[in-house]
XYZ file of C-alpha atoms in Angstrom:
591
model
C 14.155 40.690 305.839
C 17.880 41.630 304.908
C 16.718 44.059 302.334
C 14.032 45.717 304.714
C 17.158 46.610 307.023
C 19.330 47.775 304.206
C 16.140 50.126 302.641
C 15.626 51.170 306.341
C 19.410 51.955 307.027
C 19.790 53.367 303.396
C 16.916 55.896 304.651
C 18.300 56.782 308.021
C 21.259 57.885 306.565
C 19.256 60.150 304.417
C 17.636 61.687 307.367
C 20.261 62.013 309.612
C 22.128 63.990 307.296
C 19.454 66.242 306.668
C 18.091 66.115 309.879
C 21.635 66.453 311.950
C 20.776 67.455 315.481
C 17.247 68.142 314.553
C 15.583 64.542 315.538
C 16.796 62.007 318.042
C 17.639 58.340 316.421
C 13.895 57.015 317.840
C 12.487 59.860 315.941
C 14.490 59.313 312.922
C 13.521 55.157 312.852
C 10.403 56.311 313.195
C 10.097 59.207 310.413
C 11.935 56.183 308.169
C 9.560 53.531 309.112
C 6.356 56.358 308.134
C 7.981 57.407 304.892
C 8.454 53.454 304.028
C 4.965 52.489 304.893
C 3.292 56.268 303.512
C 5.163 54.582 299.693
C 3.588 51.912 300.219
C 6.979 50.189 299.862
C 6.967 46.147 299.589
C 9.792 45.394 301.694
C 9.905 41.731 301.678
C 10.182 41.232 297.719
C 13.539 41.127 297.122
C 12.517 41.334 293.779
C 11.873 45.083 293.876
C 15.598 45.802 294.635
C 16.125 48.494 292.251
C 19.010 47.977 289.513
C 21.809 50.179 289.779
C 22.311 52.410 286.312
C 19.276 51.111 284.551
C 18.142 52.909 281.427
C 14.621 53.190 281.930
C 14.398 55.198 278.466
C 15.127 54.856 274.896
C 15.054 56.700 271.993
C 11.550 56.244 271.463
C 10.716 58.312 274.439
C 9.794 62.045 273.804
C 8.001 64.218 276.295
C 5.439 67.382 275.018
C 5.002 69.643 277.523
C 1.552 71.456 278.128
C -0.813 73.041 280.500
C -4.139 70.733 281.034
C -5.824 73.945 278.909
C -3.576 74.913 276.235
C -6.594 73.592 274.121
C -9.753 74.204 275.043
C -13.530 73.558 273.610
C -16.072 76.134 274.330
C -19.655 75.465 273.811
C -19.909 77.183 271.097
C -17.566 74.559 268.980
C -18.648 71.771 270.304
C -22.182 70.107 269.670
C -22.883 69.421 273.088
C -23.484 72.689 274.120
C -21.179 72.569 277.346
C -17.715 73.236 277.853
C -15.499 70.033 278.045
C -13.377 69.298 280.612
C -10.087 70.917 278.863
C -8.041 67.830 279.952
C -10.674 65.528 277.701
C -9.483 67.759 274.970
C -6.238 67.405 274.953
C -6.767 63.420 275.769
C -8.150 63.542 272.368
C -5.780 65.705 270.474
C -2.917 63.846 271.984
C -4.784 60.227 270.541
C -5.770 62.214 266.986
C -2.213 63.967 266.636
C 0.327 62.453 268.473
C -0.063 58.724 269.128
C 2.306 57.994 266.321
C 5.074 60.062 267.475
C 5.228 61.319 271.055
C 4.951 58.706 273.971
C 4.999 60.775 276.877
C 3.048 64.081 278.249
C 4.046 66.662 281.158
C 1.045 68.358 282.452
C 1.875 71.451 284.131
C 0.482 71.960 287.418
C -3.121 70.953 287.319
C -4.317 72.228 290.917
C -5.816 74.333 291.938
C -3.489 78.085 291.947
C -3.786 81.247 293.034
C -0.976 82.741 290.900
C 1.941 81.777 288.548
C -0.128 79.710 285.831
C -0.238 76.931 288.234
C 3.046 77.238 290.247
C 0.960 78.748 293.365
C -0.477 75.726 294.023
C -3.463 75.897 296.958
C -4.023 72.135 297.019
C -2.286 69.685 296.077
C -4.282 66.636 296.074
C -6.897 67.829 294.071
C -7.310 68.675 290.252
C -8.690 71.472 289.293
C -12.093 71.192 288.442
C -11.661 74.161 285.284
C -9.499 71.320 284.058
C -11.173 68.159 285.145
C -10.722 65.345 287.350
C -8.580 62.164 288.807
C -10.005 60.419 286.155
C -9.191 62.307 283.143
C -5.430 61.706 284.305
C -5.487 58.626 284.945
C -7.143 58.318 281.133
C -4.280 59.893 279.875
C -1.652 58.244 281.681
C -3.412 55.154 280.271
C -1.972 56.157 276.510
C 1.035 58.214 277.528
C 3.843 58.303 280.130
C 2.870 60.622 282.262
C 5.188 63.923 283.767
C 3.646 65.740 286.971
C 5.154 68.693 288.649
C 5.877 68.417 292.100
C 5.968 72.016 293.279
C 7.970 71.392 296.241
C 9.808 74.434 296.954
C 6.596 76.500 298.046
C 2.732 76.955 298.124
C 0.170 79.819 297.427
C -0.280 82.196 300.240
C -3.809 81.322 299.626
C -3.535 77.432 300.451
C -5.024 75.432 303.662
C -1.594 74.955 305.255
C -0.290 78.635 304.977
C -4.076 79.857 306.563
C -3.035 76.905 309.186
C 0.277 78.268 309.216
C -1.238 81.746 310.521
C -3.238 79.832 313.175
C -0.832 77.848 314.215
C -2.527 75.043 313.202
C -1.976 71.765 311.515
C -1.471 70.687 309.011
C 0.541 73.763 308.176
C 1.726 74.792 311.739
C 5.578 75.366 310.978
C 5.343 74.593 307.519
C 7.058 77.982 306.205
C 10.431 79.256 306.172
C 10.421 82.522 309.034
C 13.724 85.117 309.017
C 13.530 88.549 310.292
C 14.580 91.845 308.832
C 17.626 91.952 310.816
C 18.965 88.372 309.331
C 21.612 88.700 307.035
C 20.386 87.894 303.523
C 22.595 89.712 301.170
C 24.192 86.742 300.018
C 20.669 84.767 298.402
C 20.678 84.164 294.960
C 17.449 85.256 293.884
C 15.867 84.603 290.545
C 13.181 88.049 291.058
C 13.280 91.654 292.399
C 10.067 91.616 294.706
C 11.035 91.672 298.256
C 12.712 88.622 300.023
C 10.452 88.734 302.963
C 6.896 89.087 303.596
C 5.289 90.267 306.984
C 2.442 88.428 308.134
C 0.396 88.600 311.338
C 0.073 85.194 313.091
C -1.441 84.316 315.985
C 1.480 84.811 317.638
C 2.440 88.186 316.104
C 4.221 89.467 313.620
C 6.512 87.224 311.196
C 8.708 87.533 308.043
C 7.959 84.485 305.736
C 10.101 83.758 303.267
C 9.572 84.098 299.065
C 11.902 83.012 296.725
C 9.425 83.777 293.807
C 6.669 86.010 294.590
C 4.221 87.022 297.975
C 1.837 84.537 296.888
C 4.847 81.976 297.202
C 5.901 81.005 300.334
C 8.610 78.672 300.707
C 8.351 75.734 303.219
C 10.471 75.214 305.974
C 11.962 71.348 305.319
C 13.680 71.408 309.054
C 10.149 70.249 310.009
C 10.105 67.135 308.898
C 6.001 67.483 308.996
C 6.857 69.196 305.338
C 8.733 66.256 304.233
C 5.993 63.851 305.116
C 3.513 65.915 303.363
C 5.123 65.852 300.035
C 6.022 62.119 300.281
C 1.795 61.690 300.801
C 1.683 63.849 297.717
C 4.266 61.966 295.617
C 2.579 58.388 296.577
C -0.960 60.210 295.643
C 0.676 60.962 292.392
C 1.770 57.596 291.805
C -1.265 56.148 292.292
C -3.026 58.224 289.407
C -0.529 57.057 286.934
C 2.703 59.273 287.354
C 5.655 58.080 285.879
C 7.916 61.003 285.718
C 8.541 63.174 288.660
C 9.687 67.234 287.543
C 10.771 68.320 291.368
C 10.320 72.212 290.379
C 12.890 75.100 291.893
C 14.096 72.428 293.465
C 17.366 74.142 293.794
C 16.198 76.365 296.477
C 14.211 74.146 298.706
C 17.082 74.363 302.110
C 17.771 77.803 303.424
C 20.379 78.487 305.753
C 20.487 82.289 306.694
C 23.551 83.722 305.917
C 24.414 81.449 303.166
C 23.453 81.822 299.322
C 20.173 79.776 299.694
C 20.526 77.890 296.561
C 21.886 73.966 295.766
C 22.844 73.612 299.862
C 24.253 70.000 300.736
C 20.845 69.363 302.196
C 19.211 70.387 298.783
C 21.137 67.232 297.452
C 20.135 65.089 299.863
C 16.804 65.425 299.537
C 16.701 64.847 296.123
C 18.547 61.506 297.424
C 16.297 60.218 299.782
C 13.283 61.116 297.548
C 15.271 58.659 294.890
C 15.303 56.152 297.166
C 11.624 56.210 298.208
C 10.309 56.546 294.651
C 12.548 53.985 293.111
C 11.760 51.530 295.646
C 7.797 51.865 295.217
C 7.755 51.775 291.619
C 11.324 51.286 289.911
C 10.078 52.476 286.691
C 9.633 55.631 287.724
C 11.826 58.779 286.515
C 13.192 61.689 288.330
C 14.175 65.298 286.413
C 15.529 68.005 288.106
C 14.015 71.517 287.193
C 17.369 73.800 287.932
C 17.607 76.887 285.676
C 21.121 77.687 286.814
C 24.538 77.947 285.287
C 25.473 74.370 284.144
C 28.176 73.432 286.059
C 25.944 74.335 289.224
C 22.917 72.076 287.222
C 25.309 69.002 286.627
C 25.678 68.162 290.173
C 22.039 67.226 290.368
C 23.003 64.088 288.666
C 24.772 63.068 291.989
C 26.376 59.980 291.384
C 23.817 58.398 289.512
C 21.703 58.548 292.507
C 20.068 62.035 292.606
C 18.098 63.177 289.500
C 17.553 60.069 286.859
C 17.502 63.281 284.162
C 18.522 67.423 284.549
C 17.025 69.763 282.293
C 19.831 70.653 279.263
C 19.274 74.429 280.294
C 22.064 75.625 278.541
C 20.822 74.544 275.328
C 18.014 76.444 274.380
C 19.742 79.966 274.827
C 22.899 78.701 273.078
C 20.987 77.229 269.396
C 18.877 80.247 269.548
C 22.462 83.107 269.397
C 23.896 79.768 266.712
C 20.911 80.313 264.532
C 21.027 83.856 265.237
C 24.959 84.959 264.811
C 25.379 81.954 262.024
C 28.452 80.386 263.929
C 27.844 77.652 266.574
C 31.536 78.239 267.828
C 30.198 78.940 270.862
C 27.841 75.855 270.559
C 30.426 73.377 269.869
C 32.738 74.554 272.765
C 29.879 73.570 275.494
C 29.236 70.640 273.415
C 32.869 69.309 273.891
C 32.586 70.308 277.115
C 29.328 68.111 277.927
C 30.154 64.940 279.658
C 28.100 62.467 278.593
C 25.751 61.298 280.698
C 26.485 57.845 282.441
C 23.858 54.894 282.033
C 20.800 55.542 284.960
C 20.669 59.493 283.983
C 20.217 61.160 280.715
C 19.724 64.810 279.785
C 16.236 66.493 279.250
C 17.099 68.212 276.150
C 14.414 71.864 275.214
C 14.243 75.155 273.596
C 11.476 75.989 274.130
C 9.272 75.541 277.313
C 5.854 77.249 279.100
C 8.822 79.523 280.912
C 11.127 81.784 278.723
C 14.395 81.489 277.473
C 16.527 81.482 280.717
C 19.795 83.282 280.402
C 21.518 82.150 283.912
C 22.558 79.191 282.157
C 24.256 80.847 279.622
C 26.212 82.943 282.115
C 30.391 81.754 281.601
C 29.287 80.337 278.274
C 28.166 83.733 276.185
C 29.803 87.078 277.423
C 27.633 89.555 278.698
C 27.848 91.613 276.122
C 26.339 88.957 273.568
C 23.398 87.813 276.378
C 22.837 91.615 275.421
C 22.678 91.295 272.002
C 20.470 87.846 272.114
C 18.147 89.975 274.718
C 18.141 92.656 272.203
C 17.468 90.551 269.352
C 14.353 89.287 271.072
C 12.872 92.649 271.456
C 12.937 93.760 267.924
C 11.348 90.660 267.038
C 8.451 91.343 269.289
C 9.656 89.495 272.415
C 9.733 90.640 276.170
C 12.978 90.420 278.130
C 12.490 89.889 281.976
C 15.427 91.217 284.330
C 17.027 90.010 287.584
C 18.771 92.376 290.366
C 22.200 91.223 290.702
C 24.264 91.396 294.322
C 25.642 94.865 292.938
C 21.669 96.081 292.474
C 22.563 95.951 288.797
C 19.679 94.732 286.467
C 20.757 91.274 284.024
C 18.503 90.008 281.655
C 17.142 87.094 282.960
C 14.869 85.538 280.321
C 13.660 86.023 277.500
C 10.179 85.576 276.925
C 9.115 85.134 272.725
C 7.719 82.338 270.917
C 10.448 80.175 269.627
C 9.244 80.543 266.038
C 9.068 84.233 265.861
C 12.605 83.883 268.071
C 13.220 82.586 264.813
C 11.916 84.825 262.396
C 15.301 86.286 261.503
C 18.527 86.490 262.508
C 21.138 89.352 263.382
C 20.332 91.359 260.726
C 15.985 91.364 260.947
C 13.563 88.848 259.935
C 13.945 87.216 256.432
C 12.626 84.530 254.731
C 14.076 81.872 256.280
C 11.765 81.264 259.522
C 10.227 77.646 258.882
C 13.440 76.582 257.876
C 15.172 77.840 260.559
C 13.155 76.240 263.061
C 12.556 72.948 261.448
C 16.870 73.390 262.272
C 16.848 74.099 265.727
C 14.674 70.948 266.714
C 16.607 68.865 264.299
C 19.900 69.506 265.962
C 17.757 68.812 269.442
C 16.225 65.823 267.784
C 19.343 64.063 266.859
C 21.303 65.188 270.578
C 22.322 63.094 273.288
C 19.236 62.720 275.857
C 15.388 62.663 275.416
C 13.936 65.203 273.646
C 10.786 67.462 275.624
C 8.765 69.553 272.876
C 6.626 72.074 273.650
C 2.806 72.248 272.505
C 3.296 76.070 271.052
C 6.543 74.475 269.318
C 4.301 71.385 268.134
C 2.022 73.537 266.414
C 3.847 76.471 265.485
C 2.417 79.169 267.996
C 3.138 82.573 267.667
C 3.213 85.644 269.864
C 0.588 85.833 271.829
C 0.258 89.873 272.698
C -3.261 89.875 273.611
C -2.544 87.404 277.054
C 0.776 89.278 277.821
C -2.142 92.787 278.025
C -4.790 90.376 279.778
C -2.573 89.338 282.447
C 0.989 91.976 282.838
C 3.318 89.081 282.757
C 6.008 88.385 279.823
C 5.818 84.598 280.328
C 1.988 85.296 278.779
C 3.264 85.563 275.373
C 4.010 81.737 274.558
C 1.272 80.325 276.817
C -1.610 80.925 274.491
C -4.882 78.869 274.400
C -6.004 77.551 271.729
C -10.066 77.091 270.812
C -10.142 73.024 269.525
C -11.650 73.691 266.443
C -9.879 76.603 265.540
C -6.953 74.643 265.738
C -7.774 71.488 263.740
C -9.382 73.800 261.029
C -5.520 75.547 260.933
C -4.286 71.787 260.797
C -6.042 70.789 258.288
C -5.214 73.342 255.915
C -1.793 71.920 254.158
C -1.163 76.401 253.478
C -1.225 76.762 257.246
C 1.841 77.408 259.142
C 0.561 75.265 261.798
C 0.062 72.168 259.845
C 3.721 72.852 257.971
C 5.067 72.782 261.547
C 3.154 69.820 263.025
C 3.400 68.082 259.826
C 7.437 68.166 259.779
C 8.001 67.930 263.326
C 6.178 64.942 263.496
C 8.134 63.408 260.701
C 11.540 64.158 262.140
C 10.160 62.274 265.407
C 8.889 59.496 263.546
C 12.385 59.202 261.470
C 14.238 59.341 265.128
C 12.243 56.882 267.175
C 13.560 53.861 264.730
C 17.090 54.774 265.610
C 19.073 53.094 267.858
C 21.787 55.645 267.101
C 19.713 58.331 268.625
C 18.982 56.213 271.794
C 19.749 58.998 274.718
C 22.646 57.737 276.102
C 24.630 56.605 272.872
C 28.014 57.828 272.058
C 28.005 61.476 271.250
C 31.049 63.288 269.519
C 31.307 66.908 268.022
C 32.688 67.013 264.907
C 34.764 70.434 263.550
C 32.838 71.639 260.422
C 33.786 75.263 260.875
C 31.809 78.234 262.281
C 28.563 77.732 259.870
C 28.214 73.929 260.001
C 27.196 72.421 263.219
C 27.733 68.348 263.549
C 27.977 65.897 265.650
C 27.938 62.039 265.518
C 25.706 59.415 267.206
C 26.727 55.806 267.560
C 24.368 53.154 268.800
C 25.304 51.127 272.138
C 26.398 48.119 270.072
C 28.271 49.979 268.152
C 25.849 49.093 264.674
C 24.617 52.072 263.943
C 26.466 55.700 262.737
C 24.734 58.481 262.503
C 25.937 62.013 261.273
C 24.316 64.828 262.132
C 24.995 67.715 260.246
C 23.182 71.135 260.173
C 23.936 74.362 258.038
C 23.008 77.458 260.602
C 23.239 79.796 258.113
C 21.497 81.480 255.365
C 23.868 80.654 252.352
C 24.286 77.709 251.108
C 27.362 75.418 252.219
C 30.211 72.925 250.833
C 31.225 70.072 252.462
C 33.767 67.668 252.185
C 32.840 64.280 252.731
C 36.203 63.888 253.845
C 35.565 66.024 256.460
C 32.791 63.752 258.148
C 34.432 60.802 257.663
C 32.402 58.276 256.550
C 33.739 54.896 256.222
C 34.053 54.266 252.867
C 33.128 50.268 252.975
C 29.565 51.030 254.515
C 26.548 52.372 252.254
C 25.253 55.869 253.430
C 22.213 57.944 253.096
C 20.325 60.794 254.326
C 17.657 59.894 257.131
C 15.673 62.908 256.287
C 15.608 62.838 252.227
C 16.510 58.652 251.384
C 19.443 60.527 249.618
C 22.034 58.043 248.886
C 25.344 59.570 250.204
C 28.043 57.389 247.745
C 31.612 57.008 248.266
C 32.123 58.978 244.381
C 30.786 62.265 245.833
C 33.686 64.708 247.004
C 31.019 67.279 248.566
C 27.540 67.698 249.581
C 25.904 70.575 249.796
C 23.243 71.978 252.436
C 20.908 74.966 251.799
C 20.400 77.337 254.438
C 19.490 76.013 256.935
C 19.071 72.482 255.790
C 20.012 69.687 258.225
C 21.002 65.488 256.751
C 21.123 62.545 259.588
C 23.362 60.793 258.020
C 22.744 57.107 258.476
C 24.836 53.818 257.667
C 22.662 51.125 256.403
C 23.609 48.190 258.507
């Protein structure tokens, strides 16, 4: 009984912060009580009191990311003359490819959409049926920890609730965000140029909805605290067909305040809170990661104090490695690196470089000058990529993201493509490998996926380039060929993954330190929890070969080192060690 009044206090607080002067205290006991019972929360085990700074994660955990039809089989290569359900597909490439090395899968949105590759979603309870079913997730989720978007920020214009919304009728009456043309908005961060507001004609008359992203994305209006009910339903839905990771998506703009800058509000924060406390109550295993593509100090705070996000996306990370790998110094690298703090036990940073979006460049706003965002933007472009732009307050245009492939991002560096492109990327995701956090790997990054120009002409958008589908047997055929790009990629990814997952060193919230190897030598070191296991992680990010002093690293001289990634013995004898371009060593004590 004690513990059902603390959870039911615990959630009051939650609402009346958000809901300050909106609902009376009945109708905030109530909400509480409706939220408790819609989780399905077992309030008289006191056994389900969640522990405070748990680490539900170790460093066996890695996460691919994919849409439910990144890999598809037609009926012309399959036998059964029909098109498989897409999601059946990948259930069996995950078990034929991945089983070994990769516990955990986020499926990008798979309802049904109207726009945005899945981020306009029209219904959220529902899979959709070019994909599959209920079923074929839950089969999945049976094999693999399982990552669902919850697209909470906004719907598609083409949805139930927003045709309710026109009616005035629920669900959906007062579901949407309204200003009006006269409202002051100059100060909203916006992450696209279309328009702001969208006229509509109600029932009622004219209105001025509100679109963060695009006019087929309306944003909801979370002062009606009919919206937050609706996405708890969803949440508990997703829970109950095997979710075990929660992405909340834009998350960062989901309270609006006109007159304000519209993006990570107090309220924002709180949500994120109370959500925490609902999901962790109904099923304490359960994860929470922040998608926030904005500059890092700004994404840090979703960590709250170890009571918001269990995990924030490392967004600076991907556009920093790609200018190291590019320029051949990682001063720039090391200096956020230092600047990191590492993440306390119950959180843990979702470390990518590559992703179904582009390269965002917010992030690396304060951290690269503008000047060499340029340069990286520019970079992209002659090696085939697509740079998308945002408006800034001034109605200048920024490169916003950069939308490539990440290996023909690395094809080259400053000077034009070379020779070095396998090598180079096999570095980039063994520097992510070995960092702080748990690793999320994209399927195109899996298998090596390049440019894809013919999408980016089939549907006008950049992001079209590194969201190609691959045919099922087309695929295999490339992986089974040991000349094939695609099976070099998949074959040494995998083995880096397998080499990490038996290290407690690399578990994600392990001692981290940088260590100063000069401009062309990026390291850092990794020490287990109990304090067994060293590891040294050292990559050359350039294309001639480099010296180093084992004095430099520092290995202890009574323990018995070697190379993770070769079974080179590292002896106490050797003065240096040297690392070809681009060559990376984890270098391990044997304890």
């Amino acid at each position: 009984m004690e513990f059902a009044i603390d959870l039911q206090h615990k959630i009051n607080h939650h609402l009346n912060t958000i809901y300050e002067g909106l609902l009376s205290d009945v109708e905030l006991t109530a909400l509480s009580q409706q939220l408790i019972e819609t989780m399905r929360i077992n309030t008289r085990n006191k056994a389900s009191k969640v522990e405070a700074h748990a680490n539900l994660w170790s460093q066996e955990d890695v996460i691919l990311i994919t849409y439910g039809d990144s890999i598809i089989e037609t009926n012309e290569s399959n036998s059964e003359g029909l098109n498989k359900a897409p999601l059946k597909t990948l259930d069996n490439f995950l078990n034929r490819y991945c089983r070994a090395t990769i516990n955990s899968v986020h499926i990008l949105p798979f309802f049904p959409y109207s726009s945005d590759d899945g981020f306009s979603v029209i219904d959220y309870s529902t899979v959709n049926q070019g994909l599959g079913d209920w079923q074929d997730i839950s089969s999945i989720s049976e094999n693999s920890k399982l990552m669902v978007d919850l697209v909470i920020n906004h719907c598609s214009a083409r949805s139930r609730w927003f045709d309710n919304f026109l009616l005035d009728k629920s669900p959906g009456k007062g579901f949407f965000f309204e200003a009006t043309p006269d409202d002051d908005i100059s100060n909203v961060t916006r992450p696209r140029t279309s328009p702001l507001l969208k006229e509509v004609e109600t029932s009622k008359g004219t209105k001025h909805v509100w679109c963060t992203f695009s006019h087929d994305q309306v944003d909801f209006d979370f002062r009606n605290p009919e919206v937050l009910s609706a996405m708890v339903e969803i949440i508990r839905l997703y829970l109950d067909n095997g979710a075990k990771l929660f992405r909340l998506d834009a998350i960062a703009f989901l309270w609006k305040e006109v007159g304000t800058s519209c993006i990570n509000l107090p309220k924002t924060h709180e949500v994120v809170r109370l959500l925490r406390t609902l999901i962790e109550n109904a099923a304490p295993d359960t994860i929470i990661i922040t998608e926030t593509n904005i500059p890092n100090r700004e994404n840090l705070t979703y960590f709250g104090n170890a009571n918001e996000a269990h995990a924030i996306y490392n967004f600076s990370l991907p556009p920093l490695l790609l200018n190291t790998l590019l320029t051949g110094s990682c001063n720039y690298l090391k200096r956020w690196m230092m600047s990191m703090p590492p993440a306390q036990n119950g959180t843990f940073y979702f470390n990518f470089i590559a992703s179904h979006d582009g390269i965002g460049l917010r992030p690396a706003e304060g951290l690269l000058s503008e000047d060499e965002i340029w340069a990286l933007a520019d970079s992209m472009q002659k090696f085939g990529g697509k740079v998308s732009s945002r408006s800034t307050a001034d109605g200048k245009q920024k490169p916003y993201e950069l939308n490539i492939a990440l290996i023909d991002a690395l094809q080259g560096d400053v000077s034009g493509p070379d020779e070095y492109q396998l090598q180079r990327f096999l570095c980039a995701h063994a520097i992510m490998f070995g960092l702080e956090g748990v690793p999320g790997l994209y399927i195109h990054s899996l298998l090596g996926t390049t440019n894809d120009y013919d999408k980016v002409t089939h549907t006008g958008q950049n992001r079209s380039i590194n969201r190609h589908r691959w045919e099922y047997a087309d695929l295999v055929s490339e992986l089974d060929d040991v000349h094939s790009l695609h099976h070099q990629v998949l074959t040494q990814i995998s083995q880096l993954l397998s080499i990490r997952k038996s290290q407690a060193a690399f578990h994600p919230n392990a001692t981290q330190f940088t260590l100063q190897l000069g401009d062309q030598v990026f390291g850092y070191w990794r020490q287990s929890i109990d304090r067994i296991q060293s590891i040294f992680c050292i990559s050359n990010i350039s294309k001639e070969t480099q010296h180093i002093r084992l004095s430099d690293i520092n290995l202890i001289g009574t323990d018995e080192w070697v190379d993770l990634l070769t079974q080179k013995i590292i002896c106490e004898q050797m003065e240096y060690i040297d690392l070809e371009p681009y060559q990376s060593m984890w270098i391990s004590n044997r304890f």
